[in-house]
mmCIF file of N, CA and C in Angstrom:
data_model
loop_
_atom_site.group_PDB
_atom_site.id
_atom_site.type_symbol
_atom_site.label_atom_id
_atom_site.label_comp_id
_atom_site.label_asym_id
_atom_site.label_seq_id
_atom_site.Cartn_x
_atom_site.Cartn_y
_atom_site.Cartn_z
ATOM 1 N N MET Z 1 73.986 96.220 86.226
ATOM 2 C CA MET Z 1 75.098 95.793 87.049
ATOM 3 C C MET Z 1 76.072 95.003 86.179
ATOM 4 N N GLU Z 2 77.316 95.394 86.244
ATOM 5 C CA GLU Z 2 78.345 94.663 85.501
ATOM 6 C C GLU Z 2 78.739 93.422 86.291
ATOM 7 N N VAL Z 3 78.955 92.314 85.568
ATOM 8 C CA VAL Z 3 79.395 91.067 86.179
ATOM 9 C C VAL Z 3 80.690 90.648 85.492
ATOM 10 N N ARG Z 4 81.694 90.304 86.300
ATOM 11 C CA ARG Z 4 82.967 89.840 85.758
ATOM 12 C C ARG Z 4 83.334 88.542 86.468
ATOM 13 N N ARG Z 5 83.886 87.602 85.715
ATOM 14 C CA ARG Z 5 84.314 86.316 86.278
ATOM 15 C C ARG Z 5 85.824 86.186 86.135
ATOM 16 N N VAL Z 6 86.479 85.758 87.215
ATOM 17 C CA VAL Z 6 87.918 85.550 87.184
ATOM 18 C C VAL Z 6 88.253 84.235 87.875
ATOM 19 N N ALA Z 7 89.360 83.646 87.455
ATOM 20 C CA ALA Z 7 89.912 82.466 88.117
ATOM 21 C C ALA Z 7 91.258 82.870 88.688
ATOM 22 N N LEU Z 8 91.452 82.598 89.967
ATOM 23 C CA LEU Z 8 92.698 82.932 90.642
ATOM 24 C C LEU Z 8 93.296 81.678 91.246
ATOM 25 N N GLY Z 9 94.596 81.576 91.188
ATOM 26 C CA GLY Z 9 95.271 80.521 91.923
ATOM 27 C C GLY Z 9 95.358 80.926 93.385
ATOM 28 N N ALA Z 10 95.532 79.958 94.262
ATOM 29 C CA ALA Z 10 95.702 80.268 95.680
ATOM 30 C C ALA Z 10 96.926 81.170 95.818
ATOM 31 N N GLY Z 11 96.764 82.305 96.478
ATOM 32 C CA GLY Z 11 97.849 83.260 96.653
ATOM 33 C C GLY Z 11 97.946 84.299 95.543
ATOM 34 N N GLU Z 12 97.203 84.111 94.471
ATOM 35 C CA GLU Z 12 97.228 85.049 93.355
ATOM 36 C C GLU Z 12 96.265 86.203 93.627
ATOM 37 N N SER Z 13 96.608 87.385 93.120
ATOM 38 C CA SER Z 13 95.787 88.582 93.349
ATOM 39 C C SER Z 13 95.197 89.107 92.046
ATOM 40 N N TYR Z 14 94.076 89.800 92.185
ATOM 41 C CA TYR Z 14 93.400 90.458 91.072
ATOM 42 C C TYR Z 14 93.093 91.884 91.519
ATOM 43 N N GLU Z 15 93.503 92.854 90.706
ATOM 44 C CA GLU Z 15 93.267 94.251 91.048
ATOM 45 C C GLU Z 15 92.041 94.762 90.309
ATOM 46 N N LEU Z 16 91.154 95.390 91.037
ATOM 47 C CA LEU Z 16 89.903 95.911 90.488
ATOM 48 C C LEU Z 16 89.831 97.403 90.786
ATOM 49 N N ARG Z 17 89.619 98.192 89.734
ATOM 50 C CA ARG Z 17 89.458 99.644 89.900
ATOM 51 C C ARG Z 17 88.015 100.009 89.620
ATOM 52 N N LEU Z 18 87.427 100.708 90.562
ATOM 53 C CA LEU Z 18 86.041 101.147 90.431
ATOM 54 C C LEU Z 18 85.976 102.665 90.567
ATOM 55 N N THR Z 19 85.300 103.295 89.635
ATOM 56 C CA THR Z 19 85.125 104.740 89.692
ATOM 57 C C THR Z 19 83.915 105.046 90.558
ATOM 58 N N GLY Z 20 84.136 105.914 91.495
ATOM 59 C CA GLY Z 20 83.070 106.237 92.420
ATOM 60 C C GLY Z 20 82.675 107.697 92.374
ATOM 61 N N ARG Z 21 81.748 108.019 93.222
ATOM 62 C CA ARG Z 21 81.244 109.384 93.334
ATOM 63 C C ARG Z 21 81.506 109.877 94.754
ATOM 64 N N GLY Z 22 82.744 109.665 95.203
ATOM 65 C CA GLY Z 22 83.123 110.028 96.562
ATOM 66 C C GLY Z 22 82.924 111.492 96.878
ATOM 67 N N ALA Z 23 83.091 112.350 95.872
ATOM 68 C CA ALA Z 23 82.906 113.780 96.104
ATOM 69 C C ALA Z 23 81.435 114.116 96.356
ATOM 70 N N ARG Z 24 80.549 113.169 96.088
ATOM 71 C CA ARG Z 24 79.119 113.384 96.350
ATOM 72 C C ARG Z 24 78.625 112.551 97.534
ATOM 73 N N GLY Z 25 79.558 111.994 98.292
ATOM 74 C CA GLY Z 25 79.191 111.272 99.498
ATOM 75 C C GLY Z 25 78.977 109.778 99.331
ATOM 76 N N TYR Z 26 79.227 109.231 98.145
ATOM 77 C CA TYR Z 26 79.060 107.800 97.918
ATOM 78 C C TYR Z 26 80.347 107.059 98.241
ATOM 79 N N VAL Z 27 80.221 105.863 98.782
ATOM 80 C CA VAL Z 27 81.365 104.994 99.048
ATOM 81 C C VAL Z 27 81.058 103.608 98.496
ATOM 82 N N TRP Z 28 82.104 102.888 98.136
ATOM 83 C CA TRP Z 28 81.946 101.491 97.705
ATOM 84 C C TRP Z 28 82.024 100.606 98.943
ATOM 85 N N THR Z 29 81.098 99.684 99.060
ATOM 86 C CA THR Z 29 81.137 98.652 100.091
ATOM 87 C C THR Z 29 81.146 97.311 99.380
ATOM 88 N N TRP Z 30 81.500 96.248 100.075
ATOM 89 C CA TRP Z 30 81.465 94.929 99.450
ATOM 90 C C TRP Z 30 80.989 93.888 100.438
ATOM 91 N N GLN Z 31 80.425 92.831 99.850
ATOM 92 C CA GLN Z 31 79.942 91.694 100.635
ATOM 93 C C GLN Z 31 80.341 90.432 99.886
ATOM 94 N N VAL Z 32 80.937 89.486 100.600
ATOM 95 C CA VAL Z 32 81.374 88.222 100.002
ATOM 96 C C VAL Z 32 80.363 87.147 100.376
ATOM 97 N N THR Z 33 79.878 86.403 99.365
ATOM 98 C CA THR Z 33 78.988 85.272 99.600
ATOM 99 C C THR Z 33 79.578 84.044 98.926
ATOM 100 N N GLY Z 34 78.948 82.909 99.154
ATOM 101 C CA GLY Z 34 79.514 81.656 98.653
ATOM 102 C C GLY Z 34 80.561 81.183 99.651
ATOM 103 N N ASP Z 35 81.706 80.764 99.149
ATOM 104 C CA ASP Z 35 82.817 80.347 100.014
ATOM 105 C C ASP Z 35 83.574 81.596 100.453
ATOM 106 N N ALA Z 36 83.072 82.265 101.467
ATOM 107 C CA ALA Z 36 83.622 83.559 101.882
ATOM 108 C C ALA Z 36 85.089 83.470 102.283
ATOM 109 N N ASP Z 37 85.542 82.309 102.776
ATOM 110 C CA ASP Z 37 86.946 82.186 103.174
ATOM 111 C C ASP Z 37 87.858 81.869 101.980
ATOM 112 N N ALA Z 38 87.310 81.747 100.787
ATOM 113 C CA ALA Z 38 88.106 81.443 99.594
ATOM 114 C C ALA Z 38 88.867 82.653 99.081
ATOM 115 N N VAL Z 39 88.431 83.856 99.474
ATOM 116 C CA VAL Z 39 89.064 85.081 98.992
ATOM 117 C C VAL Z 39 89.203 86.086 100.127
ATOM 118 N N SER Z 40 90.081 87.057 99.912
ATOM 119 C CA SER Z 40 90.138 88.219 100.797
ATOM 120 C C SER Z 40 90.060 89.457 99.911
ATOM 121 N N VAL Z 41 89.476 90.519 100.440
ATOM 122 C CA VAL Z 41 89.318 91.772 99.705
ATOM 123 C C VAL Z 41 89.937 92.890 100.529
ATOM 124 N N SER Z 42 90.756 93.731 99.867
ATOM 125 C CA SER Z 42 91.383 94.862 100.543
ATOM 126 C C SER Z 42 91.235 96.116 99.701
ATOM 127 N N ASP Z 43 90.952 97.222 100.343
ATOM 128 C CA ASP Z 43 90.934 98.525 99.682
ATOM 129 C C ASP Z 43 92.355 99.065 99.775
ATOM 130 N N VAL Z 44 93.025 99.207 98.636
ATOM 131 C CA VAL Z 44 94.417 99.672 98.607
ATOM 132 C C VAL Z 44 94.514 101.063 97.974
ATOM 133 N N SER Z 45 93.429 101.802 97.989
ATOM 134 C CA SER Z 45 93.368 103.100 97.313
ATOM 135 C C SER Z 45 94.225 104.171 97.962
ATOM 136 N N GLY Z 46 94.503 104.031 99.219
ATOM 137 C CA GLY Z 46 95.215 105.099 99.909
ATOM 138 C C GLY Z 46 94.239 106.180 100.336
ATOM 139 N N ALA Z 47 94.775 107.193 100.948
ATOM 140 C CA ALA Z 47 93.938 108.287 101.442
ATOM 141 C C ALA Z 47 93.385 109.095 100.272
ATOM 142 N N PRO Z 48 92.139 109.540 100.377
ATOM 143 C CA PRO Z 48 91.580 110.384 99.314
ATOM 144 C C PRO Z 48 92.285 111.732 99.296
ATOM 145 N N PRO Z 49 92.269 112.405 98.148
ATOM 146 C CA PRO Z 49 92.888 113.729 98.090
ATOM 147 C C PRO Z 49 92.135 114.709 98.983
ATOM 148 N N PRO Z 50 92.816 115.754 99.444
ATOM 149 C CA PRO Z 50 92.131 116.752 100.272
ATOM 150 C C PRO Z 50 90.954 117.366 99.522
ATOM 151 N N PRO Z 51 89.877 117.679 100.218
ATOM 152 C CA PRO Z 51 88.688 118.245 99.553
ATOM 153 C C PRO Z 51 88.992 119.454 98.676
ATOM 154 N N ALA Z 52 89.985 120.254 99.056
ATOM 155 C CA ALA Z 52 90.321 121.441 98.260
ATOM 156 C C ALA Z 52 90.850 121.070 96.879
ATOM 157 N N GLU Z 53 91.348 119.830 96.714
ATOM 158 C CA GLU Z 53 91.912 119.395 95.438
ATOM 159 C C GLU Z 53 90.909 118.639 94.571
ATOM 160 N N VAL Z 54 89.700 118.453 95.056
ATOM 161 C CA VAL Z 54 88.685 117.708 94.328
ATOM 162 C C VAL Z 54 87.550 118.645 93.939
ATOM 163 N N LEU Z 55 87.245 118.678 92.661
ATOM 164 C CA LEU Z 55 86.123 119.497 92.207
ATOM 165 C C LEU Z 55 84.816 118.878 92.678
ATOM 166 N N PRO Z 56 83.832 119.699 93.018
ATOM 167 C CA PRO Z 56 82.535 119.156 93.437
ATOM 168 C C PRO Z 56 81.955 118.222 92.379
ATOM 169 N N GLY Z 57 81.547 117.037 92.814
ATOM 170 C CA GLY Z 57 80.953 116.067 91.905
ATOM 171 C C GLY Z 57 81.948 115.258 91.096
ATOM 172 N N ALA Z 58 83.243 115.474 91.304
ATOM 173 C CA ALA Z 58 84.255 114.761 90.518
ATOM 174 C C ALA Z 58 84.261 113.278 90.873
ATOM 175 N N PRO Z 59 84.464 112.413 89.868
ATOM 176 C CA PRO Z 59 84.576 110.980 90.160
ATOM 177 C C PRO Z 59 85.909 110.681 90.844
ATOM 178 N N LEU Z 60 85.893 109.728 91.747
ATOM 179 C CA LEU Z 60 87.106 109.301 92.452
ATOM 180 C C LEU Z 60 87.281 107.808 92.251
ATOM 181 N N GLU Z 61 88.465 107.402 91.829
ATOM 182 C CA GLU Z 61 88.728 105.984 91.585
ATOM 183 C C GLU Z 61 89.199 105.314 92.868
ATOM 184 N N ARG Z 62 88.672 104.114 93.115
ATOM 185 C CA ARG Z 62 89.098 103.286 94.244
ATOM 186 C C ARG Z 62 89.696 101.998 93.682
ATOM 187 N N THR Z 63 90.683 101.469 94.376
ATOM 188 C CA THR Z 63 91.360 100.253 93.931
ATOM 189 C C THR Z 63 91.234 99.191 95.018
ATOM 190 N N TYR Z 64 90.797 98.005 94.596
ATOM 191 C CA TYR Z 64 90.622 96.870 95.498
ATOM 192 C C TYR Z 64 91.458 95.709 95.001
ATOM 193 N N VAL Z 65 92.037 94.961 95.931
ATOM 194 C CA VAL Z 65 92.789 93.757 95.593
ATOM 195 C C VAL Z 65 92.039 92.561 96.174
ATOM 196 N N VAL Z 66 91.732 91.609 95.273
ATOM 197 C CA VAL Z 66 91.079 90.365 95.667
ATOM 198 C C VAL Z 66 92.141 89.282 95.581
ATOM 199 N N GLN Z 67 92.317 88.521 96.641
ATOM 200 C CA GLN Z 67 93.330 87.472 96.653
ATOM 201 C C GLN Z 67 92.670 86.116 96.861
ATOM 202 N N GLY Z 68 93.077 85.150 96.024
ATOM 203 C CA GLY Z 68 92.616 83.780 96.189
ATOM 204 C C GLY Z 68 93.275 83.161 97.405
ATOM 205 N N ARG Z 69 92.490 82.457 98.226
ATOM 206 C CA ARG Z 69 93.039 81.879 99.448
ATOM 207 C C ARG Z 69 92.898 80.362 99.498
ATOM 208 N N CYS Z 70 91.703 79.838 99.254
ATOM 209 C CA CYS Z 70 91.446 78.413 99.435
ATOM 210 C C CYS Z 70 91.127 77.748 98.099
ATOM 211 N N PRO Z 71 92.025 76.866 97.616
ATOM 212 C CA PRO Z 71 91.756 76.181 96.346
ATOM 213 C C PRO Z 71 90.424 75.435 96.386
ATOM 214 N N GLY Z 72 89.723 75.480 95.264
ATOM 215 C CA GLY Z 72 88.436 74.803 95.157
ATOM 216 C C GLY Z 72 87.266 75.666 95.572
ATOM 217 N N GLY Z 73 87.550 76.861 96.080
ATOM 218 C CA GLY Z 73 86.481 77.739 96.539
ATOM 219 C C GLY Z 73 85.903 78.589 95.421
ATOM 220 N N ARG Z 74 84.647 78.963 95.603
ATOM 221 C CA ARG Z 74 83.957 79.876 94.678
ATOM 222 C C ARG Z 74 83.265 80.938 95.523
ATOM 223 N N ALA Z 75 83.556 82.188 95.196
ATOM 224 C CA ALA Z 75 82.970 83.289 95.955
ATOM 225 C C ALA Z 75 82.401 84.330 95.000
ATOM 226 N N ARG Z 76 81.385 85.027 95.484
ATOM 227 C CA ARG Z 76 80.805 86.152 94.750
ATOM 228 C C ARG Z 76 80.999 87.386 95.617
ATOM 229 N N ILE Z 77 81.581 88.414 95.015
ATOM 230 C CA ILE Z 77 81.810 89.659 95.739
ATOM 231 C C ILE Z 77 80.932 90.726 95.097
ATOM 232 N N ARG Z 78 79.984 91.240 95.871
ATOM 233 C CA ARG Z 78 79.073 92.271 95.383
ATOM 234 C C ARG Z 78 79.528 93.611 95.927
ATOM 235 N N PHE Z 79 80.003 94.457 95.018
ATOM 236 C CA PHE Z 79 80.370 95.817 95.378
ATOM 237 C C PHE Z 79 79.149 96.699 95.148
ATOM 238 N N ALA Z 80 78.837 97.561 96.091
ATOM 239 C CA ALA Z 80 77.693 98.460 95.965
ATOM 240 C C ALA Z 80 78.136 99.866 96.349
ATOM 241 N N GLN Z 81 77.742 100.831 95.536
ATOM 242 C CA GLN Z 81 78.080 102.228 95.790
ATOM 243 C C GLN Z 81 76.883 102.885 96.492
ATOM 244 N N ILE Z 82 77.096 103.227 97.761
ATOM 245 C CA ILE Z 82 76.001 103.740 98.588
ATOM 246 C C ILE Z 82 76.398 105.047 99.265
ATOM 247 N N ARG Z 83 75.403 105.716 99.826
ATOM 248 C CA ARG Z 83 75.653 106.880 100.678
ATOM 249 C C ARG Z 83 75.313 106.443 102.100
ATOM 250 N N PRO Z 84 76.319 106.288 102.969
ATOM 251 C CA PRO Z 84 76.077 105.766 104.322
ATOM 252 C C PRO Z 84 74.990 106.483 105.119
ATOM 253 N N PRO Z 85 74.813 107.807 104.984
ATOM 254 C CA PRO Z 85 73.743 108.432 105.770
ATOM 255 C C PRO Z 85 72.332 108.026 105.333
ATOM 256 N N TYR Z 86 72.233 107.398 104.153
ATOM 257 C CA TYR Z 86 70.914 107.031 103.618
ATOM 258 C C TYR Z 86 70.867 105.544 103.267
ATOM 259 N N PRO Z 87 70.919 104.654 104.271
ATOM 260 C CA PRO Z 87 70.985 103.210 103.992
ATOM 261 C C PRO Z 87 69.740 102.658 103.297
ATOM 262 N N GLN Z 88 68.622 103.364 103.359
ATOM 263 C CA GLN Z 88 67.399 102.878 102.726
ATOM 264 C C GLN Z 88 67.408 103.103 101.214
ATOM 265 N N GLU Z 89 68.283 103.977 100.708
ATOM 266 C CA GLU Z 89 68.360 104.231 99.265
ATOM 267 C C GLU Z 89 68.964 103.036 98.540
ATOM 268 N N ALA Z 90 68.506 102.814 97.325
ATOM 269 C CA ALA Z 90 69.112 101.780 96.479
ATOM 270 C C ALA Z 90 70.525 102.220 96.114
ATOM 271 N N PRO Z 91 71.446 101.268 95.902
ATOM 272 C CA PRO Z 91 72.803 101.638 95.510
ATOM 273 C C PRO Z 91 72.796 102.448 94.209
ATOM 274 N N TYR Z 92 73.720 103.399 94.130
ATOM 275 C CA TYR Z 92 73.871 104.192 92.907
ATOM 276 C C TYR Z 92 74.409 103.313 91.772
ATOM 277 N N ASP Z 93 75.323 102.397 92.117
ATOM 278 C CA ASP Z 93 75.926 101.494 91.137
ATOM 279 C C ASP Z 93 76.293 100.205 91.861
ATOM 280 N N GLU Z 94 76.371 99.110 91.088
ATOM 281 C CA GLU Z 94 76.765 97.818 91.651
ATOM 282 C C GLU Z 94 77.700 97.116 90.672
ATOM 283 N N PHE Z 95 78.547 96.249 91.210
ATOM 284 C CA PHE Z 95 79.485 95.470 90.410
ATOM 285 C C PHE Z 95 79.606 94.113 91.076
ATOM 286 N N LEU Z 96 79.512 93.045 90.293
ATOM 287 C CA LEU Z 96 79.598 91.693 90.836
ATOM 288 C C LEU Z 96 80.836 91.002 90.272
ATOM 289 N N LEU Z 97 81.682 90.502 91.155
ATOM 290 C CA LEU Z 97 82.874 89.768 90.760
ATOM 291 C C LEU Z 97 82.720 88.331 91.240
ATOM 292 N N GLU Z 98 82.691 87.398 90.287
ATOM 293 C CA GLU Z 98 82.613 85.977 90.619
ATOM 294 C C GLU Z 98 84.017 85.401 90.518
ATOM 295 N N VAL Z 99 84.473 84.773 91.591
ATOM 296 C CA VAL Z 99 85.851 84.288 91.671
ATOM 297 C C VAL Z 99 85.861 82.791 91.912
ATOM 298 N N GLU Z 100 86.638 82.097 91.091
ATOM 299 C CA GLU Z 100 86.921 80.682 91.309
ATOM 300 C C GLU Z 100 88.384 80.574 91.696
ATOM 301 N N VAL Z 101 88.658 79.898 92.803
ATOM 302 C CA VAL Z 101 90.036 79.754 93.271
ATOM 303 C C VAL Z 101 90.510 78.337 92.924
ATOM 304 N N THR Z 102 91.584 78.277 92.157
ATOM 305 C CA THR Z 102 92.143 77.000 91.736
ATOM 306 C C THR Z 102 93.436 76.729 92.528
ATOM 307 N N SER Z 103 94.006 75.566 92.325
ATOM 308 C CA SER Z 103 95.209 75.210 93.076
ATOM 309 C C SER Z 103 96.468 75.799 92.466
ATOM 310 N N ALA Z 104 96.412 76.253 91.216
ATOM 311 C CA ALA Z 104 97.603 76.817 90.571
ATOM 312 C C ALA Z 104 97.272 78.188 90.003
ATOM 313 N N ALA Z 105 98.290 79.041 89.949
ATOM 314 C CA ALA Z 105 98.109 80.381 89.373
ATOM 315 C C ALA Z 105 97.825 80.259 87.881
ATOM 316 N N HIS Z 106 96.981 81.150 87.377
ATOM 317 C CA HIS Z 106 96.636 81.194 85.959
ATOM 318 C C HIS Z 106 97.386 82.320 85.269
ATOM 319 N N ALA Z 107 97.800 82.094 84.061
ATOM 320 C CA ALA Z 107 98.389 83.161 83.259
ATOM 321 C C ALA Z 107 97.276 84.066 82.786
ATOM 322 N N GLY Z 108 97.508 85.380 82.836
ATOM 323 C CA GLY Z 108 96.658 86.314 82.530
ATOM 324 C C GLY Z 108 95.619 86.790 81.845
#
């Protein structure tokens, strides 16, 4: 599992791109722990391409925006790539994003 740490100012956003296996039925889900109200997470990927335009088994990229909300907060966002029809299966892939929200925006 890859782990990444970022510091965001309140109101600042971080864009995360994750390659998935959507053509094989996998989707990315996320769960926020710690100070859950310190951040918000949005899937900004847009609609997936029509099935006719995707080769079987092709990887599909998803884009998520994490925004800092409450200064002083620390949150952990666990992204897991799962197949919804089989919730008992272990995730195919996982990604952990640790976020510290500060009172001022950070330069890049």
